[in-house]
Amino acid sequence: MTEVVTVIASVKNVPSLRILPHAFVVNLAVYDLLVNIFIDGFAIPGVIFGRSFFEKIPGLCEVVAMCCLWGCTGSLWTMAVIAFNRYTAVCRRSLYCRFFFNKTHIIAWCTVIWVGVFLVDFPNFGAVGWGNHGFDDKMQICVWDQSASLSYSSFYASVAIFVPMALLVACYIPTMRVIRQKATGRSEKLGSENTRDHRLAYSLLVIIILFALLWLPYAFLITIDHSQEWSYQVYLLLIIMAHLNSSLNWMVYAIINPKFLQGYKTTLRRFFCLPEKVKSQGHQLTLSEGRYQIPTTQLCRGTKSEIQPLSPPANATLGTSSV
């Protein structure tokens, strides 16, 4: 939980991290926080005391199960939207300028994710009757009741796991292709730009690998084992692996994006009242474009039908905003 709060605090306190694409990182951190507080926090009493612990407190299992589905589904779909954001920025500039240009667009995307997450979980509420929230004796946590509806289990695995995974792969392949094509035509003077573009491709690849390793085994399990014949050890192991994804995202940011690593250091210095060592870069929202860092208001010029390419400003500075 501490690491997720550090991500949010870093974006809030460090000017160089306050760029539009990182709003999705904050949104992802909120979902990860739900997983860390409600799932990881209640997993220990669930394993020790079992179903009886939640039966003593009316409504607790319902709330934990809802937060589990919302946190996991929202986290996976936010990663897919981040991949789509980077794909449009690299490969489809006109789409980027239409759908990711300003704060209104970003807020709209985040709102759509939250509404979509609610709709995915909505069948589990009692009035609907398709699924149900409850304690799972195999996974030892409160989640949806797999025995209540086999069709809902297949629906959840498809919509919440398989579709975001497919979108991640679909965005990564053309993005990597364009980055390689650009790299072949660049001179050694653009080495820093090559590094940033490869960092972007590497970040998407790491997200895909972690997604596949940690979530796909669980998705296949709930799809093929409708009668829950597999042992509880298998269920427990795979659900722990799936939830581990939310605890690793902050490390991915630090490894791939040096600005986040610097942001973590700055946040910790402020928390422990240590001297500041990071120079402020201003509070203007910016978004890097190629090897130049320019204001977002200048990123897309012209009308929707006339998106004009930008020439680098004379006083442009080197920077990156890869998520």
mmCIF file of C-alpha atoms in Angstrom:
data_model
loop_
_atom_site.group_PDB
_atom_site.id
_atom_site.type_symbol
_atom_site.label_atom_id
_atom_site.label_comp_id
_atom_site.label_asym_id
_atom_site.label_seq_id
_atom_site.Cartn_x
_atom_site.Cartn_y
_atom_site.Cartn_z
ATOM 1 C CA MET A 1 0.000 0.000 0.000
ATOM 2 C CA THR A 2 2.837 2.409 0.850
ATOM 3 C CA GLU A 3 4.352 2.103 -2.606
ATOM 4 C CA VAL A 4 1.031 2.927 -4.300
ATOM 5 C CA VAL A 5 0.589 6.032 -2.140
ATOM 6 C CA THR A 6 4.159 7.012 -3.080
ATOM 7 C CA VAL A 7 3.227 6.872 -6.783
ATOM 8 C CA ILE A 8 0.270 9.217 -6.261
ATOM 9 C CA ALA A 9 2.298 11.562 -4.050
ATOM 10 C CA SER A 10 5.140 11.661 -6.575
ATOM 11 C CA VAL A 11 2.848 12.718 -9.416
ATOM 12 C CA LYS A 12 1.275 15.343 -7.167
ATOM 13 C CA ASN A 13 4.493 16.796 -5.724
ATOM 14 C CA VAL A 14 6.990 16.545 -8.600
ATOM 15 C CA PRO A 15 6.335 19.050 -11.433
ATOM 16 C CA SER A 16 8.099 16.951 -14.090
ATOM 17 C CA LEU A 17 5.625 14.107 -13.459
ATOM 18 C CA ARG A 18 2.506 16.278 -13.731
ATOM 19 C CA ILE A 19 1.825 15.543 -17.384
ATOM 20 C CA LEU A 20 -1.421 14.395 -18.946
ATOM 21 C CA PRO A 21 -0.521 10.719 -19.610
ATOM 22 C CA HIS A 22 0.395 10.250 -15.957
ATOM 23 C CA ALA A 23 -3.240 10.870 -15.018
ATOM 24 C CA PHE A 24 -3.735 7.269 -16.138
ATOM 25 C CA VAL A 25 -0.900 6.222 -13.826
ATOM 26 C CA VAL A 26 -2.708 7.878 -10.911
ATOM 27 C CA ASN A 27 -5.936 6.167 -11.947
ATOM 28 C CA LEU A 28 -4.091 2.845 -12.050
ATOM 29 C CA ALA A 29 -2.588 3.552 -8.612
ATOM 30 C CA VAL A 30 -6.074 4.112 -7.166
ATOM 31 C CA TYR A 31 -7.194 0.693 -8.427
ATOM 32 C CA ASP A 32 -4.012 -0.877 -7.082
ATOM 33 C CA LEU A 33 -4.745 0.782 -3.745
ATOM 34 C CA LEU A 34 -8.162 -0.893 -3.663
ATOM 35 C CA VAL A 35 -6.493 -4.254 -4.224
ATOM 36 C CA ASN A 36 -3.825 -3.660 -1.584
ATOM 37 C CA ILE A 37 -6.220 -2.419 1.110
ATOM 38 C CA PHE A 38 -9.296 -4.579 0.673
ATOM 39 C CA ILE A 39 -7.905 -7.747 -0.896
ATOM 40 C CA ASP A 40 -4.436 -8.117 0.573
ATOM 41 C CA GLY A 41 -5.640 -6.612 3.861
ATOM 42 C CA PHE A 42 -8.504 -9.089 4.315
ATOM 43 C CA ALA A 43 -6.708 -12.076 2.807
ATOM 44 C CA ILE A 44 -4.892 -12.883 6.054
ATOM 45 C CA PRO A 45 -8.017 -13.179 8.246
ATOM 46 C CA GLY A 46 -9.690 -15.031 5.381
ATOM 47 C CA VAL A 47 -6.955 -17.669 5.346
ATOM 48 C CA ILE A 48 -6.766 -17.935 9.152
ATOM 49 C CA PHE A 49 -10.439 -17.777 10.136
ATOM 50 C CA GLY A 50 -12.180 -18.585 6.873
ATOM 51 C CA ARG A 51 -15.817 -17.814 6.112
ATOM 52 C CA SER A 52 -16.755 -17.295 9.781
ATOM 53 C CA PHE A 53 -14.730 -14.073 10.011
ATOM 54 C CA PHE A 54 -16.834 -12.332 7.344
ATOM 55 C CA GLU A 55 -20.144 -13.754 8.566
ATOM 56 C CA LYS A 56 -19.681 -11.955 11.891
ATOM 57 C CA ILE A 57 -19.745 -8.548 10.166
ATOM 58 C CA PRO A 58 -22.806 -8.070 7.923
ATOM 59 C CA GLY A 59 -22.012 -6.593 4.536
ATOM 60 C CA LEU A 60 -18.227 -6.856 4.919
ATOM 61 C CA CYS A 61 -17.831 -9.685 2.417
ATOM 62 C CA GLU A 62 -19.991 -7.808 -0.093
ATOM 63 C CA VAL A 63 -17.802 -4.703 0.157
ATOM 64 C CA VAL A 64 -14.525 -6.657 -0.071
ATOM 65 C CA ALA A 65 -15.768 -8.652 -3.064
ATOM 66 C CA MET A 66 -16.902 -5.486 -4.836
ATOM 67 C CA CYS A 67 -13.536 -3.775 -4.215
ATOM 68 C CA CYS A 68 -11.752 -6.905 -5.449
ATOM 69 C CA LEU A 69 -13.589 -6.915 -8.762
ATOM 70 C CA TRP A 70 -13.399 -3.150 -9.186
ATOM 71 C CA GLY A 71 -9.701 -2.955 -8.317
ATOM 72 C CA CYS A 72 -8.612 -5.860 -10.516
ATOM 73 C CA THR A 73 -10.824 -5.015 -13.495
ATOM 74 C CA GLY A 74 -9.990 -1.311 -13.354
ATOM 75 C CA SER A 75 -6.268 -1.991 -13.061
ATOM 76 C CA LEU A 76 -6.228 -4.249 -16.105
ATOM 77 C CA TRP A 77 -8.325 -1.938 -18.260
ATOM 78 C CA THR A 78 -6.295 1.133 -17.248
ATOM 79 C CA MET A 79 -3.121 -0.626 -18.420
ATOM 80 C CA ALA A 80 -4.869 -1.346 -21.726
ATOM 81 C CA VAL A 81 -5.863 2.314 -22.115
ATOM 82 C CA ILE A 82 -2.285 3.390 -21.340
ATOM 83 C CA ALA A 83 -1.068 1.101 -24.130
ATOM 84 C CA PHE A 84 -3.667 2.562 -26.503
ATOM 85 C CA ASN A 85 -2.607 6.084 -25.493
ATOM 86 C CA ARG A 86 1.018 5.334 -26.360
ATOM 87 C CA TYR A 87 -0.001 3.611 -29.606
ATOM 88 C CA THR A 88 -1.961 6.643 -30.818
ATOM 89 C CA ALA A 89 0.854 9.021 -29.793
ATOM 90 C CA VAL A 90 3.394 7.060 -31.850
ATOM 91 C CA CYS A 91 1.367 5.613 -34.722
ATOM 92 C CA ARG A 92 -1.897 7.547 -35.086
ATOM 93 C CA ARG A 93 -1.355 11.212 -34.299
ATOM 94 C CA SER A 94 -4.764 12.286 -35.571
ATOM 95 C CA LEU A 95 -6.482 9.865 -33.172
ATOM 96 C CA TYR A 96 -4.264 11.054 -30.342
ATOM 97 C CA CYS A 97 -5.248 14.674 -30.957
ATOM 98 C CA ARG A 98 -8.914 13.735 -31.026
ATOM 99 C CA PHE A 99 -9.044 11.543 -27.933
ATOM 100 C CA PHE A 100 -6.090 12.394 -25.632
ATOM 101 C CA PHE A 101 -5.449 16.070 -26.295
ATOM 102 C CA ASN A 102 -6.577 17.792 -23.078
ATOM 103 C CA LYS A 103 -7.751 17.299 -19.506
ATOM 104 C CA THR A 104 -11.350 16.809 -20.591
ATOM 105 C CA HIS A 105 -10.376 13.850 -22.748
ATOM 106 C CA ILE A 106 -8.325 12.258 -19.966
ATOM 107 C CA ILE A 107 -11.098 12.721 -17.407
ATOM 108 C CA ALA A 108 -13.581 11.238 -19.869
ATOM 109 C CA TRP A 109 -11.372 8.161 -20.379
ATOM 110 C CA CYS A 110 -10.995 7.621 -16.644
ATOM 111 C CA THR A 111 -14.745 8.039 -16.170
ATOM 112 C CA VAL A 112 -15.452 5.482 -18.888
ATOM 113 C CA ILE A 113 -13.141 3.009 -17.144
ATOM 114 C CA TRP A 114 -14.913 3.485 -13.800
ATOM 115 C CA VAL A 115 -18.360 3.131 -15.381
ATOM 116 C CA GLY A 116 -17.210 0.042 -17.281
ATOM 117 C CA VAL A 117 -15.843 -1.501 -14.093
ATOM 118 C CA PHE A 118 -19.183 -0.949 -12.374
ATOM 119 C CA LEU A 119 -21.058 -2.546 -15.281
ATOM 120 C CA VAL A 120 -18.806 -5.617 -15.171
ATOM 121 C CA ASP A 121 -19.588 -6.101 -11.472
ATOM 122 C CA PHE A 122 -23.246 -5.067 -11.714
ATOM 123 C CA PRO A 123 -24.564 -8.613 -12.450
ATOM 124 C CA ASN A 124 -23.308 -9.706 -9.008
ATOM 125 C CA PHE A 125 -25.732 -7.466 -7.154
ATOM 126 C CA GLY A 126 -28.738 -9.290 -5.766
ATOM 127 C CA ALA A 127 -31.360 -7.452 -7.819
ATOM 128 C CA VAL A 128 -29.816 -8.618 -11.093
ATOM 129 C CA GLY A 129 -29.420 -12.279 -10.204
ATOM 130 C CA TRP A 130 -26.811 -13.294 -12.790
ATOM 131 C CA GLY A 131 -23.898 -13.632 -10.378
ATOM 132 C CA ASN A 132 -23.336 -13.117 -6.675
ATOM 133 C CA HIS A 133 -20.758 -11.774 -4.223
ATOM 134 C CA GLY A 134 -19.558 -14.241 -1.603
ATOM 135 C CA PHE A 135 -16.693 -15.971 0.169
ATOM 136 C CA ASP A 136 -14.759 -18.389 -2.022
ATOM 137 C CA ASP A 137 -13.556 -21.397 -0.012
ATOM 138 C CA LYS A 138 -10.883 -22.224 -2.600
ATOM 139 C CA MET A 139 -9.332 -18.754 -2.827
ATOM 140 C CA GLN A 140 -10.058 -17.877 0.820
ATOM 141 C CA ILE A 141 -11.254 -14.375 -0.096
ATOM 142 C CA CYS A 142 -14.521 -12.621 -0.871
ATOM 143 C CA VAL A 143 -15.110 -12.372 -4.598
ATOM 144 C CA TRP A 144 -17.907 -13.347 -6.957
ATOM 145 C CA ASP A 145 -19.480 -16.753 -6.379
ATOM 146 C CA GLN A 146 -18.262 -18.978 -9.207
ATOM 147 C CA SER A 147 -20.829 -21.639 -8.375
ATOM 148 C CA ALA A 148 -23.706 -19.142 -8.704
ATOM 149 C CA SER A 149 -23.236 -18.648 -12.440
ATOM 150 C CA LEU A 150 -20.809 -20.449 -14.700
ATOM 151 C CA SER A 151 -21.633 -18.088 -17.552
ATOM 152 C CA TYR A 152 -20.660 -15.040 -15.479
ATOM 153 C CA SER A 153 -17.264 -16.573 -14.700
ATOM 154 C CA SER A 154 -16.620 -16.958 -18.428
ATOM 155 C CA PHE A 155 -17.928 -13.438 -19.024
ATOM 156 C CA TYR A 156 -15.610 -11.951 -16.392
ATOM 157 C CA ALA A 157 -12.541 -13.818 -17.644
ATOM 158 C CA SER A 158 -13.231 -12.642 -21.198
ATOM 159 C CA VAL A 159 -14.143 -8.993 -20.566
ATOM 160 C CA ALA A 160 -11.834 -8.234 -17.626
ATOM 161 C CA ILE A 161 -8.737 -10.259 -18.558
ATOM 162 C CA PHE A 162 -8.593 -11.641 -22.113
ATOM 163 C CA VAL A 163 -9.834 -8.487 -23.890
ATOM 164 C CA PRO A 164 -7.391 -6.082 -22.136
ATOM 165 C CA MET A 165 -4.579 -8.542 -22.827
ATOM 166 C CA ALA A 166 -5.483 -8.664 -26.509
ATOM 167 C CA LEU A 167 -5.576 -4.859 -26.639
ATOM 168 C CA LEU A 168 -2.128 -4.632 -25.033
ATOM 169 C CA VAL A 169 -0.650 -6.955 -27.652
ATOM 170 C CA ALA A 170 -2.509 -5.219 -30.491
ATOM 171 C CA CYS A 171 -1.061 -1.856 -29.409
ATOM 172 C CA TYR A 172 2.462 -3.124 -28.770
ATOM 173 C CA ILE A 173 3.102 -4.722 -32.175
ATOM 174 C CA PRO A 174 2.476 -1.634 -34.396
ATOM 175 C CA THR A 175 4.088 0.680 -31.831
ATOM 176 C CA MET A 176 7.279 -1.382 -31.837
ATOM 177 C CA ARG A 177 7.224 -1.568 -35.639
ATOM 178 C CA VAL A 178 7.063 2.230 -35.988
ATOM 179 C CA ILE A 179 9.790 2.757 -33.381
ATOM 180 C CA ARG A 180 12.098 0.368 -35.225
ATOM 181 C CA GLN A 181 11.400 2.073 -38.549
ATOM 182 C CA LYS A 182 12.247 5.452 -37.049
ATOM 183 C CA ALA A 183 15.383 4.086 -35.405
ATOM 184 C CA THR A 184 16.789 2.816 -38.700
ATOM 185 C CA GLY A 185 16.697 6.303 -40.224
ATOM 186 C CA ARG A 186 18.210 8.213 -37.324
ATOM 187 C CA SER A 187 21.747 9.411 -36.952
ATOM 188 C CA GLU A 188 23.926 9.003 -33.890
ATOM 189 C CA LYS A 189 23.018 12.557 -32.871
ATOM 190 C CA LEU A 190 19.528 11.351 -32.009
ATOM 191 C CA GLY A 191 20.736 8.652 -29.674
ATOM 192 C CA SER A 192 18.806 10.056 -26.696
ATOM 193 C CA GLU A 193 15.589 9.998 -28.689
ATOM 194 C CA ASN A 194 16.240 6.395 -29.689
ATOM 195 C CA THR A 195 16.743 5.561 -26.030
ATOM 196 C CA ARG A 196 13.423 7.108 -25.033
ATOM 197 C CA ASP A 197 11.513 5.401 -27.828
ATOM 198 C CA HIS A 198 13.032 2.050 -26.933
ATOM 199 C CA ARG A 199 12.166 2.709 -23.297
ATOM 200 C CA LEU A 200 8.540 3.200 -24.361
ATOM 201 C CA ALA A 201 8.534 -0.077 -26.281
ATOM 202 C CA TYR A 202 10.271 -1.817 -23.402
ATOM 203 C CA SER A 203 7.706 -0.515 -20.920
ATOM 204 C CA LEU A 204 4.815 -1.910 -22.969
ATOM 205 C CA LEU A 205 6.625 -5.230 -23.305
ATOM 206 C CA VAL A 206 7.212 -5.482 -19.554
ATOM 207 C CA ILE A 207 3.532 -4.707 -18.875
ATOM 208 C CA ILE A 208 2.450 -7.414 -21.331
ATOM 209 C CA ILE A 209 4.801 -10.021 -19.850
ATOM 210 C CA LEU A 210 3.714 -9.307 -16.275
ATOM 211 C CA PHE A 211 0.079 -9.305 -17.327
ATOM 212 C CA ALA A 212 0.428 -12.659 -19.076
ATOM 213 C CA LEU A 213 2.458 -14.356 -16.348
ATOM 214 C CA LEU A 214 0.345 -13.168 -13.425
ATOM 215 C CA TRP A 215 -3.206 -12.991 -14.781
ATOM 216 C CA LEU A 216 -3.629 -15.464 -17.633
ATOM 217 C CA PRO A 217 -3.163 -18.613 -15.472
ATOM 218 C CA TYR A 218 -5.997 -17.470 -13.207
ATOM 219 C CA ALA A 219 -8.169 -16.531 -16.190
ATOM 220 C CA PHE A 220 -7.740 -19.973 -17.750
ATOM 221 C CA LEU A 221 -8.422 -21.640 -14.392
ATOM 222 C CA ILE A 222 -11.796 -19.992 -13.806
ATOM 223 C CA THR A 223 -12.709 -20.615 -17.443
ATOM 224 C CA ILE A 224 -12.019 -24.352 -17.544
ATOM 225 C CA ASP A 225 -12.709 -25.357 -13.929
ATOM 226 C CA HIS A 226 -16.358 -24.363 -13.614
ATOM 227 C CA SER A 227 -17.066 -27.063 -11.026
ATOM 228 C CA GLN A 228 -14.007 -26.031 -8.957
ATOM 229 C CA GLU A 229 -12.525 -29.522 -8.896
ATOM 230 C CA TRP A 230 -8.938 -28.287 -8.683
ATOM 231 C CA SER A 231 -7.365 -28.081 -5.241
ATOM 232 C CA TYR A 232 -7.581 -24.937 -3.138
ATOM 233 C CA GLN A 233 -3.763 -24.713 -3.183
ATOM 234 C CA VAL A 234 -3.876 -24.100 -6.940
ATOM 235 C CA TYR A 235 -6.616 -21.481 -6.591
ATOM 236 C CA LEU A 236 -4.806 -19.751 -3.742
ATOM 237 C CA LEU A 237 -1.495 -19.668 -5.615
ATOM 238 C CA LEU A 238 -2.987 -18.267 -8.825
ATOM 239 C CA ILE A 239 -5.065 -15.590 -7.104
ATOM 240 C CA ILE A 240 -1.997 -14.456 -5.153
ATOM 241 C CA MET A 241 -0.076 -14.242 -8.418
ATOM 242 C CA ALA A 242 -2.863 -12.192 -10.012
ATOM 243 C CA HIS A 243 -3.044 -9.723 -7.120
ATOM 244 C CA LEU A 244 0.753 -9.452 -7.100
ATOM 245 C CA ASN A 245 0.469 -7.502 -10.347
ATOM 246 C CA SER A 246 -0.943 -4.521 -8.451
ATOM 247 C CA SER A 247 2.060 -4.554 -6.107
ATOM 248 C CA LEU A 248 4.620 -4.552 -8.929
ATOM 249 C CA ASN A 249 3.365 -1.663 -11.065
ATOM 250 C CA TRP A 250 5.233 0.966 -9.043
ATOM 251 C CA MET A 251 8.497 -0.920 -9.587
ATOM 252 C CA VAL A 252 7.884 -1.006 -13.333
ATOM 253 C CA TYR A 253 7.536 2.801 -13.357
ATOM 254 C CA ALA A 254 10.812 3.253 -11.468
ATOM 255 C CA ILE A 255 12.775 0.813 -13.648
ATOM 256 C CA ILE A 256 11.517 2.132 -16.976
ATOM 257 C CA ASN A 257 11.008 5.847 -16.358
ATOM 258 C CA PRO A 258 13.867 7.649 -14.532
ATOM 259 C CA LYS A 259 11.533 10.525 -13.707
ATOM 260 C CA PHE A 260 9.420 8.263 -11.522
ATOM 261 C CA LEU A 261 12.502 6.994 -9.721
ATOM 262 C CA GLN A 262 13.525 10.592 -9.103
ATOM 263 C CA GLY A 263 9.965 11.363 -8.042
ATOM 264 C CA TYR A 264 10.018 8.572 -5.468
ATOM 265 C CA LYS A 265 13.273 9.930 -4.066
ATOM 266 C CA THR A 266 11.867 13.451 -3.894
ATOM 267 C CA THR A 267 8.683 12.276 -2.174
ATOM 268 C CA LEU A 268 10.628 10.281 0.413
ATOM 269 C CA ARG A 269 12.950 13.237 1.054
ATOM 270 C CA ARG A 270 9.966 15.461 1.731
ATOM 271 C CA PHE A 271 8.335 12.845 3.956
ATOM 272 C CA PHE A 272 11.459 12.522 6.084
ATOM 273 C CA CYS A 273 12.171 16.287 5.897
ATOM 274 C CA LEU A 274 15.491 15.805 4.100
ATOM 275 C CA PRO A 275 17.109 18.517 1.907
ATOM 276 C CA GLU A 276 15.726 18.799 -1.616
ATOM 277 C CA LYS A 277 18.087 17.790 -4.419
ATOM 278 C CA VAL A 278 15.737 17.901 -7.392
ATOM 279 C CA LYS A 279 15.490 21.113 -9.388
ATOM 280 C CA SER A 280 11.983 22.293 -10.093
ATOM 281 C CA GLN A 281 11.030 22.309 -13.778
ATOM 282 C CA GLY A 282 7.913 24.429 -13.419
ATOM 283 C CA HIS A 283 4.275 23.528 -13.037
ATOM 284 C CA GLN A 284 3.096 23.663 -16.643
ATOM 285 C CA LEU A 285 1.489 20.507 -17.941
ATOM 286 C CA THR A 286 3.695 19.210 -20.743
ATOM 287 C CA LEU A 287 3.840 16.204 -22.968
ATOM 288 C CA SER A 288 7.012 15.155 -24.728
ATOM 289 C CA GLU A 289 6.844 14.801 -28.448
ATOM 290 C CA GLY A 290 9.814 13.072 -30.011
ATOM 291 C CA ARG A 291 12.983 14.504 -28.539
ATOM 292 C CA TYR A 292 11.357 17.829 -27.632
ATOM 293 C CA GLN A 293 9.249 18.641 -24.597
ATOM 294 C CA ILE A 294 6.479 21.062 -25.570
ATOM 295 C CA PRO A 295 3.273 22.373 -23.955
ATOM 296 C CA THR A 296 0.217 20.213 -24.512
ATOM 297 C CA THR A 297 -1.605 23.170 -26.028
ATOM 298 C CA GLN A 298 0.872 23.054 -28.922
ATOM 299 C CA LEU A 299 0.921 19.290 -29.387
ATOM 300 C CA CYS A 300 -1.995 19.170 -31.837
ATOM 301 C CA ARG A 301 -2.408 22.130 -34.125
ATOM 302 C CA GLY A 302 -5.271 22.704 -36.531
ATOM 303 C CA THR A 303 -8.713 21.189 -36.856
ATOM 304 C CA LYS A 304 -9.626 17.539 -36.596
ATOM 305 C CA SER A 305 -9.338 17.197 -40.354
ATOM 306 C CA GLU A 306 -6.153 19.244 -40.553
ATOM 307 C CA ILE A 307 -3.702 18.013 -37.979
ATOM 308 C CA GLN A 308 -0.493 19.846 -38.784
ATOM 309 C CA PRO A 309 2.946 18.410 -37.934
ATOM 310 C CA LEU A 310 4.844 20.457 -35.396
ATOM 311 C CA SER A 311 8.251 21.959 -35.900
ATOM 312 C CA PRO A 312 10.434 21.919 -32.769
ATOM 313 C CA PRO A 313 10.423 25.180 -30.812
ATOM 314 C CA ALA A 314 13.681 27.063 -30.636
ATOM 315 C CA ASN A 315 13.930 26.807 -26.867
ATOM 316 C CA ALA A 316 12.796 23.158 -26.647
ATOM 317 C CA THR A 317 14.377 21.016 -23.962
ATOM 318 C CA LEU A 318 15.033 17.349 -23.876
ATOM 319 C CA GLY A 319 12.475 15.288 -22.001
ATOM 320 C CA THR A 320 10.280 12.225 -21.927
ATOM 321 C CA SER A 321 6.785 11.442 -20.816
ATOM 322 C CA SER A 322 6.534 7.752 -21.478
ATOM 323 C CA VAL A 323 4.179 6.065 -19.024
#
